[in-house]
Coordinates of C-alpha atoms and ligand atoms in Angstrom, one line a residue:
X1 CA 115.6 96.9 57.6
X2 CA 112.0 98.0 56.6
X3 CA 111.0 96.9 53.2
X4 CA 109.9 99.2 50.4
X5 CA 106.4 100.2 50.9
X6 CA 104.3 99.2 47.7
X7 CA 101.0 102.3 48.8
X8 CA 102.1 104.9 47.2
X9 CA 102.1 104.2 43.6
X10 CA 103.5 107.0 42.2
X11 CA 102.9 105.7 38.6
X12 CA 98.9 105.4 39.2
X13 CA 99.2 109.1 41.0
X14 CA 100.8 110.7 37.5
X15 CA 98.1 108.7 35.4
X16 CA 95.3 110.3 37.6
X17 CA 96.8 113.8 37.6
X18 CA 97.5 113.4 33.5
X19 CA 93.7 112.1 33.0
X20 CA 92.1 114.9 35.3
X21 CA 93.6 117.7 33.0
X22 CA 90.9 117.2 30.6
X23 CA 87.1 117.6 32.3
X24 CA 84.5 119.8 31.8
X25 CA 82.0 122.3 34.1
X26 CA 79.3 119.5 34.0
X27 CA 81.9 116.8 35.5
X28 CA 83.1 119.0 38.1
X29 CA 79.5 119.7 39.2
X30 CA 78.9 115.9 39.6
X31 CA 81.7 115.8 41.7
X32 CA 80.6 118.7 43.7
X33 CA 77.2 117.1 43.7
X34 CA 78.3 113.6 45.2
X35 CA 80.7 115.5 47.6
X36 CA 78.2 117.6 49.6
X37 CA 76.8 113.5 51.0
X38 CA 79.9 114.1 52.8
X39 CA 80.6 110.3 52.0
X40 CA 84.4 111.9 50.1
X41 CA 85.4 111.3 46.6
X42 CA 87.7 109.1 44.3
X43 CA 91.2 109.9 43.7
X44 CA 90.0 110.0 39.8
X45 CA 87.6 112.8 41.3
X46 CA 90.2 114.8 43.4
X47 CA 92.7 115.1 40.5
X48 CA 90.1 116.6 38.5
X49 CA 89.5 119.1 41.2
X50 CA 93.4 119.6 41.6
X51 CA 93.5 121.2 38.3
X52 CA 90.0 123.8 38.6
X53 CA 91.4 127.2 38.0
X54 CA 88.2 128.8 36.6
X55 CA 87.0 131.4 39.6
X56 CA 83.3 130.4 39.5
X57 CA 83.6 126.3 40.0
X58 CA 86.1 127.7 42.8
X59 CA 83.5 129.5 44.7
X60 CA 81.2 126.2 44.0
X61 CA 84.3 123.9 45.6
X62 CA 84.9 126.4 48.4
X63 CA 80.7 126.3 49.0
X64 CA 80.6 123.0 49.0
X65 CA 83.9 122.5 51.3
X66 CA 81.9 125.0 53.9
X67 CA 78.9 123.0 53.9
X68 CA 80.5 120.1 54.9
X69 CA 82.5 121.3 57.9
X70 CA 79.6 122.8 59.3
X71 CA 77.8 119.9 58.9
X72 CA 80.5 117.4 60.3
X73 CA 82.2 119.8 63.1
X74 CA 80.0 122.8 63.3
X75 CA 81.2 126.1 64.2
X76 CA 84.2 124.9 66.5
X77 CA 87.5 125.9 65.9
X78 CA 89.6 124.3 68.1
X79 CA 92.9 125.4 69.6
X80 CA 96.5 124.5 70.2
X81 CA 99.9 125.9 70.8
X82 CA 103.0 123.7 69.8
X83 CA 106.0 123.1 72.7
X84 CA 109.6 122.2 71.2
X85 CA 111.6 120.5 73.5
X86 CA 114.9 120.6 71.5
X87 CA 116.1 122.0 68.2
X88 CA 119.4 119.7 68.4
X89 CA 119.0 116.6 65.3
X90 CA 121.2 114.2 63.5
X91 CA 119.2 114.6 60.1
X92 CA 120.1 117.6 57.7
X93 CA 117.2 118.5 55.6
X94 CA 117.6 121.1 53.2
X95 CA 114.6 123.0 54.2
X96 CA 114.9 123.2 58.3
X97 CA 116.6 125.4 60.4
X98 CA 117.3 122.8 63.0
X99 CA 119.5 120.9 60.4
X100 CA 122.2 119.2 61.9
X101 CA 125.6 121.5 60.0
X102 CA 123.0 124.9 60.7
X103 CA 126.1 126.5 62.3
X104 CA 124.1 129.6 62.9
X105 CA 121.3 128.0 65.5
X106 CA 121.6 128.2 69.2
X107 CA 121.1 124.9 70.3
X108 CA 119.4 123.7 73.0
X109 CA 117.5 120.7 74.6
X110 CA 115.0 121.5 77.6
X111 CA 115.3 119.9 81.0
X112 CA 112.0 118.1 82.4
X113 CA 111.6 121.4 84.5
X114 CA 112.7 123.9 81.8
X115 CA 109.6 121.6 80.1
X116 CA 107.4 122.3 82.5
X117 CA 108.0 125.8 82.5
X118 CA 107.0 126.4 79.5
X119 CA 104.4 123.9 79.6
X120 CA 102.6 126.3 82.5
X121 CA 103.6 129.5 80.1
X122 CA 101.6 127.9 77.8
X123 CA 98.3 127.3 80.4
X124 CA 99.2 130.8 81.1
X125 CA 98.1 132.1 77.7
X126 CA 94.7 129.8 78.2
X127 CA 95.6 126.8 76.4
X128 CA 94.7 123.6 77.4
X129 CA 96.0 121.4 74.4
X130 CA 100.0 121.5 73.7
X131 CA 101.9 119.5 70.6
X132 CA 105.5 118.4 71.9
X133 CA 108.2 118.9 69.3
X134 CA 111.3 118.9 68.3
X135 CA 114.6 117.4 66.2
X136 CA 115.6 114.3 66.3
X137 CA 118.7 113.2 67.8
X138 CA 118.0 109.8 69.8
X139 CA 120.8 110.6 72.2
X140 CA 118.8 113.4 73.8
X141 CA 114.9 112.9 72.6
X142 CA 114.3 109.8 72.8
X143 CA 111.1 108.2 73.8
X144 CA 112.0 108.8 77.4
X145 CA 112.7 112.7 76.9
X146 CA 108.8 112.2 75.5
X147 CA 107.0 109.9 78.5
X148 CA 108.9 111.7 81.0
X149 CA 107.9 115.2 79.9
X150 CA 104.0 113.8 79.5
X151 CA 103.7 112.7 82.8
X152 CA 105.5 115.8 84.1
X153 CA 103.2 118.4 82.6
X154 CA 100.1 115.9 83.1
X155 CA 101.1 116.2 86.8
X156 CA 101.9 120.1 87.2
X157 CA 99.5 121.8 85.0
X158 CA 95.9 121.9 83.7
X159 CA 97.0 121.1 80.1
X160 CA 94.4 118.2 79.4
X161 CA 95.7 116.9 75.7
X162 CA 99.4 116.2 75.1
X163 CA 100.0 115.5 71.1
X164 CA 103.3 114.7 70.0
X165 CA 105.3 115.3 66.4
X166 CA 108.1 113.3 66.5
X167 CA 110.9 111.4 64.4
X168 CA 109.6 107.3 63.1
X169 CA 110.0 105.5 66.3
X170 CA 109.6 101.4 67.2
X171 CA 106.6 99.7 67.8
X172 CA 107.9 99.3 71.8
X173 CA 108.4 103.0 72.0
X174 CA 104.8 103.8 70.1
X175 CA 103.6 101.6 73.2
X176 CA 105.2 103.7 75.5
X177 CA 103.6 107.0 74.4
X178 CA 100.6 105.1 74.4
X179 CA 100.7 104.5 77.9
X180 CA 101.9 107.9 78.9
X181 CA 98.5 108.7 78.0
X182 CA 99.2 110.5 74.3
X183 CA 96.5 112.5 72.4
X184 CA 97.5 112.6 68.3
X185 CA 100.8 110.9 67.1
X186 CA 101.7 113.1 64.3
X187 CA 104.2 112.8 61.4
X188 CA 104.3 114.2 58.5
X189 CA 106.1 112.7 55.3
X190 CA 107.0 115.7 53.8
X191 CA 106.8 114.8 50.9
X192 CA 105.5 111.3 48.8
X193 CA 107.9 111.4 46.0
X194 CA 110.7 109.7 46.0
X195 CA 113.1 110.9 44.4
X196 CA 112.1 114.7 46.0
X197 CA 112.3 113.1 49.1
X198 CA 115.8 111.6 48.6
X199 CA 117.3 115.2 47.7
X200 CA 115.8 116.8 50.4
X201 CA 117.0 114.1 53.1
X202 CA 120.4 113.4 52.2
X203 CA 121.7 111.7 55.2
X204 CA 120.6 110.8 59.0
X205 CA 117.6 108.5 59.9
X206 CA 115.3 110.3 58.4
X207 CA 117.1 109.6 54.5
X208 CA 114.9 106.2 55.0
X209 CA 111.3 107.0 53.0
X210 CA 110.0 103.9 53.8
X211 CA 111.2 103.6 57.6
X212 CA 109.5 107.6 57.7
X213 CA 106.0 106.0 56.0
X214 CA 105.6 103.1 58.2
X215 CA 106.2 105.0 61.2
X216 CA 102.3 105.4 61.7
X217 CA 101.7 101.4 60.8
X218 CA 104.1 100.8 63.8
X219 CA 102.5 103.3 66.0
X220 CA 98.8 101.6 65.3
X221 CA 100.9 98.6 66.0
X222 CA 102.0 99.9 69.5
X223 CA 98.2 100.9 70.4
X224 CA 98.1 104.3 68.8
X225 CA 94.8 104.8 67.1
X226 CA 94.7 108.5 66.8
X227 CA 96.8 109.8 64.3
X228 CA 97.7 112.9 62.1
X229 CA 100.0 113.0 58.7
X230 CA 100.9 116.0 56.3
X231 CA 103.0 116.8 53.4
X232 CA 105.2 119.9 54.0
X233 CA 103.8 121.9 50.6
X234 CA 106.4 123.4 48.2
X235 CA 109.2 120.5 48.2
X236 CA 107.1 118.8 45.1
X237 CA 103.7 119.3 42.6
X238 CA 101.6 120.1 45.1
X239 CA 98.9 117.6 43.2
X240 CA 101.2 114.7 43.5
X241 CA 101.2 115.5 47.1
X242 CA 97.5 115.7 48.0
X243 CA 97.1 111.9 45.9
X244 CA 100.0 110.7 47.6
X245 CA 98.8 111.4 51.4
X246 CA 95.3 110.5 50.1
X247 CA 96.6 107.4 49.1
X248 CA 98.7 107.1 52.2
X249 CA 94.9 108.0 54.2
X250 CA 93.5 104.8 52.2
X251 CA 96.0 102.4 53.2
X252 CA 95.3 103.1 56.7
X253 CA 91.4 102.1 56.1
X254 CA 92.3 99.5 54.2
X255 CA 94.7 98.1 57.1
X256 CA 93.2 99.3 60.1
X257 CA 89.8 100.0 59.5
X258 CA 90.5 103.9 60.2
X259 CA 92.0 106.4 58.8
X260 CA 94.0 109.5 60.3
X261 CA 92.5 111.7 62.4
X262 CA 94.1 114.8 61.9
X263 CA 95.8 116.2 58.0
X264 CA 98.1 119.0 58.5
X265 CA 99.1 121.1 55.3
X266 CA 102.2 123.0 56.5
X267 CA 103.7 125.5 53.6
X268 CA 107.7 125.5 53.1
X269 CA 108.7 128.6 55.3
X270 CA 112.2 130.4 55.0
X271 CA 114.5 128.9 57.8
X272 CA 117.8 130.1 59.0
X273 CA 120.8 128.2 57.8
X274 CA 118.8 126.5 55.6
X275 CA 120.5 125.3 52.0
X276 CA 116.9 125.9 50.6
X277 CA 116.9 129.3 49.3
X278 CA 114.0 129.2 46.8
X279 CA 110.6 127.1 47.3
X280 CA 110.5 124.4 44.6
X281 CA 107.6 123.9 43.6
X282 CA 105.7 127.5 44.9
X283 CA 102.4 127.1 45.9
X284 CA 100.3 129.8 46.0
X285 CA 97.7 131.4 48.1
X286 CA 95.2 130.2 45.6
X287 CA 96.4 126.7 45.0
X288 CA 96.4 126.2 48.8
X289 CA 93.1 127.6 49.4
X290 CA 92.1 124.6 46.8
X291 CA 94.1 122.0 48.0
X292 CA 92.8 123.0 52.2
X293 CA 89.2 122.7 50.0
X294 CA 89.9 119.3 48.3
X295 CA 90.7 117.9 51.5
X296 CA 87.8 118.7 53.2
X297 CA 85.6 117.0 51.0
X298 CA 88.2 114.1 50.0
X299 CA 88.1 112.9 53.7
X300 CA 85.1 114.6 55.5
X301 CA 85.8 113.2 58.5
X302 CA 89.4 113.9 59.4
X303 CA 90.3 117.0 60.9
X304 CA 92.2 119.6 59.5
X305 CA 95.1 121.8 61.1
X306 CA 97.0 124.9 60.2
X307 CA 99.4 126.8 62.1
X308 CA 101.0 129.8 62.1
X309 CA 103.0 129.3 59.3
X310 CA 100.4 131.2 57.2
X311 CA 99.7 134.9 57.6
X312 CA 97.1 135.9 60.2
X313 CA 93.8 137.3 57.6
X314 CA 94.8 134.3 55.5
X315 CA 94.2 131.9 58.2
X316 CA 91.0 133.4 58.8
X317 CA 89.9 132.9 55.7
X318 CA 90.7 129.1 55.2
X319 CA 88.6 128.7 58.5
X320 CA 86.1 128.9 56.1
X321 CA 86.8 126.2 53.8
X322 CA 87.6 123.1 55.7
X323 CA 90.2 124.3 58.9
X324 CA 89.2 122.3 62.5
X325 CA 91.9 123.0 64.3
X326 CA 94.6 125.8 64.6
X327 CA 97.6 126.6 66.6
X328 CA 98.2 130.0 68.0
X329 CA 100.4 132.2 70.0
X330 CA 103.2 129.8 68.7
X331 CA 107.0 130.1 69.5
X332 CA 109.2 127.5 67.5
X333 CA 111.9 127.7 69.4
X334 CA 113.1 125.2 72.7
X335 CA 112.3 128.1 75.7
X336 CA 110.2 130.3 73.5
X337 CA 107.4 130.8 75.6
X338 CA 110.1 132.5 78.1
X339 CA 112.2 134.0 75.7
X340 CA 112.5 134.4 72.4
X341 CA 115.7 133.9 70.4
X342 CA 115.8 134.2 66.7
X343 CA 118.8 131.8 66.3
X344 CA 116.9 129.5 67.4
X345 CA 113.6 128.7 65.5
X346 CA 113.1 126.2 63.7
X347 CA 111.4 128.5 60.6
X348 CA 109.9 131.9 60.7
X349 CA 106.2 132.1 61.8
X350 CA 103.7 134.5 60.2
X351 CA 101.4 134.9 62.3
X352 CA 101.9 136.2 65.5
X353 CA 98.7 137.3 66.9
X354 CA 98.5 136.4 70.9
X355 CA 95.5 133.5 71.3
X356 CA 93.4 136.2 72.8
X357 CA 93.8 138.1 69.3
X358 CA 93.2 135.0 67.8
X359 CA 90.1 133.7 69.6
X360 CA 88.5 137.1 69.1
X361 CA 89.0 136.7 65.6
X362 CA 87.4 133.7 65.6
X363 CA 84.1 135.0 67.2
X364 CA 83.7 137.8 64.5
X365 CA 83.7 135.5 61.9
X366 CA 81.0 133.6 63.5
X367 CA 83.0 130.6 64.6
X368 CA 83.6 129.2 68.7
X369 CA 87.1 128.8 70.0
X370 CA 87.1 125.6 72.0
X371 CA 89.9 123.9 73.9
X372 CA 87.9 121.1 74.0
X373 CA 90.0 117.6 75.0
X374 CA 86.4 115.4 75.4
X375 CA 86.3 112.9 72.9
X376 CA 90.2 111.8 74.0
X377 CA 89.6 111.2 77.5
X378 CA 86.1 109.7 76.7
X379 CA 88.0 107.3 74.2
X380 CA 86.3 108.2 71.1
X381 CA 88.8 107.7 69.0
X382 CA 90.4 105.9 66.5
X383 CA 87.2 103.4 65.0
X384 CA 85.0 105.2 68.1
X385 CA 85.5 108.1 66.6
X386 CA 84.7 107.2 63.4
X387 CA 81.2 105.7 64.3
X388 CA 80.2 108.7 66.2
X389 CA 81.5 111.0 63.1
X390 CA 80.0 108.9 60.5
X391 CA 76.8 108.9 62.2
X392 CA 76.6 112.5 61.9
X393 CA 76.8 112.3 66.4
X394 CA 80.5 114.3 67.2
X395 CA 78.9 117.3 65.8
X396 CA 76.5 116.9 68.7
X397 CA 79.3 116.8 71.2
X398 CA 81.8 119.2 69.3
X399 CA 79.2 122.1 70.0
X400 CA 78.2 122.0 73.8
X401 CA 82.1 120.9 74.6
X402 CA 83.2 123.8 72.6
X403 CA 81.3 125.9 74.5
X404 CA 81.4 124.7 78.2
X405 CA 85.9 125.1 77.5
X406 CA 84.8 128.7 75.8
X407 CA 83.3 130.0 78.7
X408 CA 86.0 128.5 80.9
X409 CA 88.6 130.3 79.0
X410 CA 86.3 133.6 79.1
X411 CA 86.1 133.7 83.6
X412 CA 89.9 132.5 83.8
X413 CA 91.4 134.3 81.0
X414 CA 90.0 136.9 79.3
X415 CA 89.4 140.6 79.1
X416 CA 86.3 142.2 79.2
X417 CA 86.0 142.7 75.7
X418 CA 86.5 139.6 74.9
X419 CA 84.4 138.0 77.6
X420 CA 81.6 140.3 76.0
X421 CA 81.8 139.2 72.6
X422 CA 82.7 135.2 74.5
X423 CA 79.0 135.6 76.0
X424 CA 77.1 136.6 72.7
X425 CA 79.3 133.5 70.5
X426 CA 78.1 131.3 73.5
X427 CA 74.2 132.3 73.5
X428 CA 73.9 132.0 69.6
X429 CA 76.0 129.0 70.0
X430 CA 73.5 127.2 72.5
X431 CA 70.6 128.5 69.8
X432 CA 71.7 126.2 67.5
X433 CA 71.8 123.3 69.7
X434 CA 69.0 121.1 67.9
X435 CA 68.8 118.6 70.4
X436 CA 66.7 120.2 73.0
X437 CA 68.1 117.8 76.3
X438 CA 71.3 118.3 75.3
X439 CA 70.8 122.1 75.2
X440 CA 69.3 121.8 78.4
X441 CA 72.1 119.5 80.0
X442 CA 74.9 122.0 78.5
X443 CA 73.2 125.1 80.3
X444 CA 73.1 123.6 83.7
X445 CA 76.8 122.7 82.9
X446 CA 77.6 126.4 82.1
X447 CA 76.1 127.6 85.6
X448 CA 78.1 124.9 87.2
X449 CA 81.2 126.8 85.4
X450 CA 80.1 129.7 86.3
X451 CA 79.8 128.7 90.3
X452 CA 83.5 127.3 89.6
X453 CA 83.6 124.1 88.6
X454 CA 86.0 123.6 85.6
X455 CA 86.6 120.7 83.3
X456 CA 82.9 119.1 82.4
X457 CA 82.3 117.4 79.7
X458 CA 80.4 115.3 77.5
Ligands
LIG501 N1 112.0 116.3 63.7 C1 110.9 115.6 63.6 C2 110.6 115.1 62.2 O1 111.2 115.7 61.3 O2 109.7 114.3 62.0 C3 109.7 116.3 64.2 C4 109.0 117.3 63.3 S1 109.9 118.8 62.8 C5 110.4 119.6 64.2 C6 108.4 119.6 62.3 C7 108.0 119.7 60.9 O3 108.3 121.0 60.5 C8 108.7 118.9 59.9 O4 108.1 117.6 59.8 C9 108.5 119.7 58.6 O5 107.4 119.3 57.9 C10 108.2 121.1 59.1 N2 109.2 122.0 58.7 C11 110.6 121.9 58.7 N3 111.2 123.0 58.1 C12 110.2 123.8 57.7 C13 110.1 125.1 57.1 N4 111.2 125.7 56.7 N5 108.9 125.6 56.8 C14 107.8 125.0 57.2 N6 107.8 123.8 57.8 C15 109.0 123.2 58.1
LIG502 FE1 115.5 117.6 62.0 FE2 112.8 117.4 61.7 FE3 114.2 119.6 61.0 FE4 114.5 117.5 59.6 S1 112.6 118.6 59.8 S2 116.2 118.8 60.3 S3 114.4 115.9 61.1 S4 113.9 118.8 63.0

């Protein structure tokens, strides 16, 4: 039995959120002040900012949040598309369409080839980065279903970075993944109060909050440094939640010297079959375009994801704010690169622009899609990663990379149009190179691309 985690104290999180009701313009504009060092704030400090509804000091957070992911990433955006293996699980959350008594869903669990099939549907589009996904039921994906679909698609296809979301596991199985050569262990807690947590999670595995929030102790335990949580947004306050994964960020610095590397901030979708009819605790468009803000300058450092559970111009506009990396040209359902089923999703997307769509979106507003695996298979991560990101250095990297996997995409991929507006992203890009011998380095690299050489790197 895992004990009861003593992190998240949920009494210090409602004395924050009850002292940062009161503040004034001058306050906020200290914090904003000591936020653009890029060197994040105090929990005191982000519950103050939860609670800014006054449009102007919105714009100031929003300015601020855009400084600092230009500063820290630069103009990448990087990409992704998620793969779910199974929709069958044990658990029953109210909120999920793969619930366990969802009569209504067409089960199904992919065989290694089915896997790899859509694995290469996936290349197909132009990806190079896939998530693995799915329910969990440990009779079908366990962490076998998980090593032996890595090495599979590692073997059959050009996909360079496999992530996986999956159910708490044991520190042997963390070492597993580890050794099948994982990118980003993801989990998210769903939510970091208690109580919400035990409503929402009534029976299965996944009815243990604490065995759920150690699951990323165990998996730096296993060898895992490179790690991404999230709070699913609209189960509870959605102020309580950004403290409580804060605070959840803070023990991993504290314990490990590092904290996540990724924060995803999935919204509460409607789901088929699911109990869940209303949201609980609604959170707006404007709410989340503060909360994607906070986070940004909370933890400067750790990247931020959002997928296509928001609608397409939205996500466009939160690239602005703080957004690293997004998915796109998602299916969420086991076989849904092949064919789509309805019964079988796990919640509705929103978005449902092809990557093409996507990645020309991405271009007019200035930004470079990248499908960038470097710092991975160069093993900055974890600590690494930290160093190079704290010294101001991955923006130097996140740049030329972004742009050498770019123009890869553009020759194998795309259209003329888009290779058109690819080129002109690319040249401005490489203006902005400061350093002038790394400029240098990444155009010889793009000629060796263009005479056919693929995956270079720095
Ligand atoms: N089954 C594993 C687990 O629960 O950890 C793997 C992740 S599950 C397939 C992916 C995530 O989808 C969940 O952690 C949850 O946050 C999110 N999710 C579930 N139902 C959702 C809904 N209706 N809308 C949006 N996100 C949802
Ligand atoms: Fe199963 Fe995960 Fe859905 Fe819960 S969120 S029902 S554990 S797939």
């Amino acid at each position: 039995m895992v004990e009861k985690v003593d992190f998240i104290k949920e009494d210090l999180i409602f004395s924050l959120l009850e002292k940062g009701k009161i503040t004034d313009r001058n306050e906020i504009r200290e914090i904003l002040a000591k936020a653009r060092e890029c060197k994040g704030i105090s929990l005191g400090e982000v519950a103050k900012l939860l609670y800014l509804e006054d449009e102007e000091l919105l714009e100031e957070l929003y300015d601020v949040a855009k400084y600092i992911k230009n500063k820290i990433y630069g103009k990448r955006v990087v990409l992704f598309a998620p793969l779910y293996t199974s929709n069958e699980c044990t658990n029953n959350c109210l909120y999920c369409g793969f619930r366990h008594d969802n009569k209504e869903l067409h089960r199904k669990t992919l065989s290694l080839e089915e896997i790899v099939e859509e694995a290469k549907a996936i290349e197909r589009q132009g990806h190079k980065r896939l998530l693995l996904i799915c329910g969990e039921d440990p009779r079908k994906t366990n962490v076998k279903h998980f090593t032996d679909a890595m090495e599979a698609i590692y073997k059959s296809t050009d996909i360079r970075r496999i992530n996986v979301e999956a159910a708490p596991m044991t520190v042997e199985d963390y070492r597993e993944l580890k050794k099948a050569g994982i990118g980003t262990y993801v989990i998210f807690q769903e939510t970091y109060h208690r109580e919400t947590y035990r409503i929402m999670h009534p029976v299965g595995k996944k009815a243990n909050y604490d065995w759920r929030i150690t699951a990323i102790d165990r998996a730096f335990e296993g060898g895992i440094d490179d790690v991404g949580v999230g709070a699913l947004f609209g189960l509870y306050d959605y102020r309580f939640e950004v403290l409580g994964l804060l605070m959840h960020c803070m023990h991993f610095e504290e314990k490990y010297g590092v904290g996540p590397h990724t924060i995803s901030v999935p919204r509460l979708r409607p789901a088929l079959g699911a109990p869940l009819k209303e949201i609980p605790y609604k959170v707006t468009d404007k709410d989340f375009k503060k909360i994607v803000a906070i986070f940004r300058i909370a933890v400067p450092y750790t990247g931020i994801i959002l997928s296509t559970r928001e609608r397409a111009e939205f996500r466009d506009e939160l690239l602005s704010v703080g957004v690293s990396q997004i998915s796109a040209g998602s299916k969420t359902n086991p076989g849904g690169y092949q064919e789509d089923d309805d019964h079988a999703d796990q919640f509705e997307i929103s978005d449902n622009r092809s990557l093409p769509k996507v990645m020309e979106t991405i271009c007019q507003q200035g930004y470079i899609p990248s499908f960038c695996t470097a710092c991975y298979r160069r093993c900055r991560t974890g600590e690494h990663f930290m160093e190079y990101a704290k010294a101001g250095d991955i923006h130097e990297f996140c740049q030329p990379n972004a742009i050498l996997t770019f123009k890869e995409n553009l020759m194998d991929y795309a259209d003329e149009p888009l290779r058109k507006m690819g080129e002109e992203v690319i040249l401005k890009a490489l203006e902005e190179i400061e350093d002038e011998k790394m400029k240098t380095l990444t155009i010889a690299k793009l000629e060796e691309i263009e005479k056919g050489k693929r995956d270079i790197y720095f």
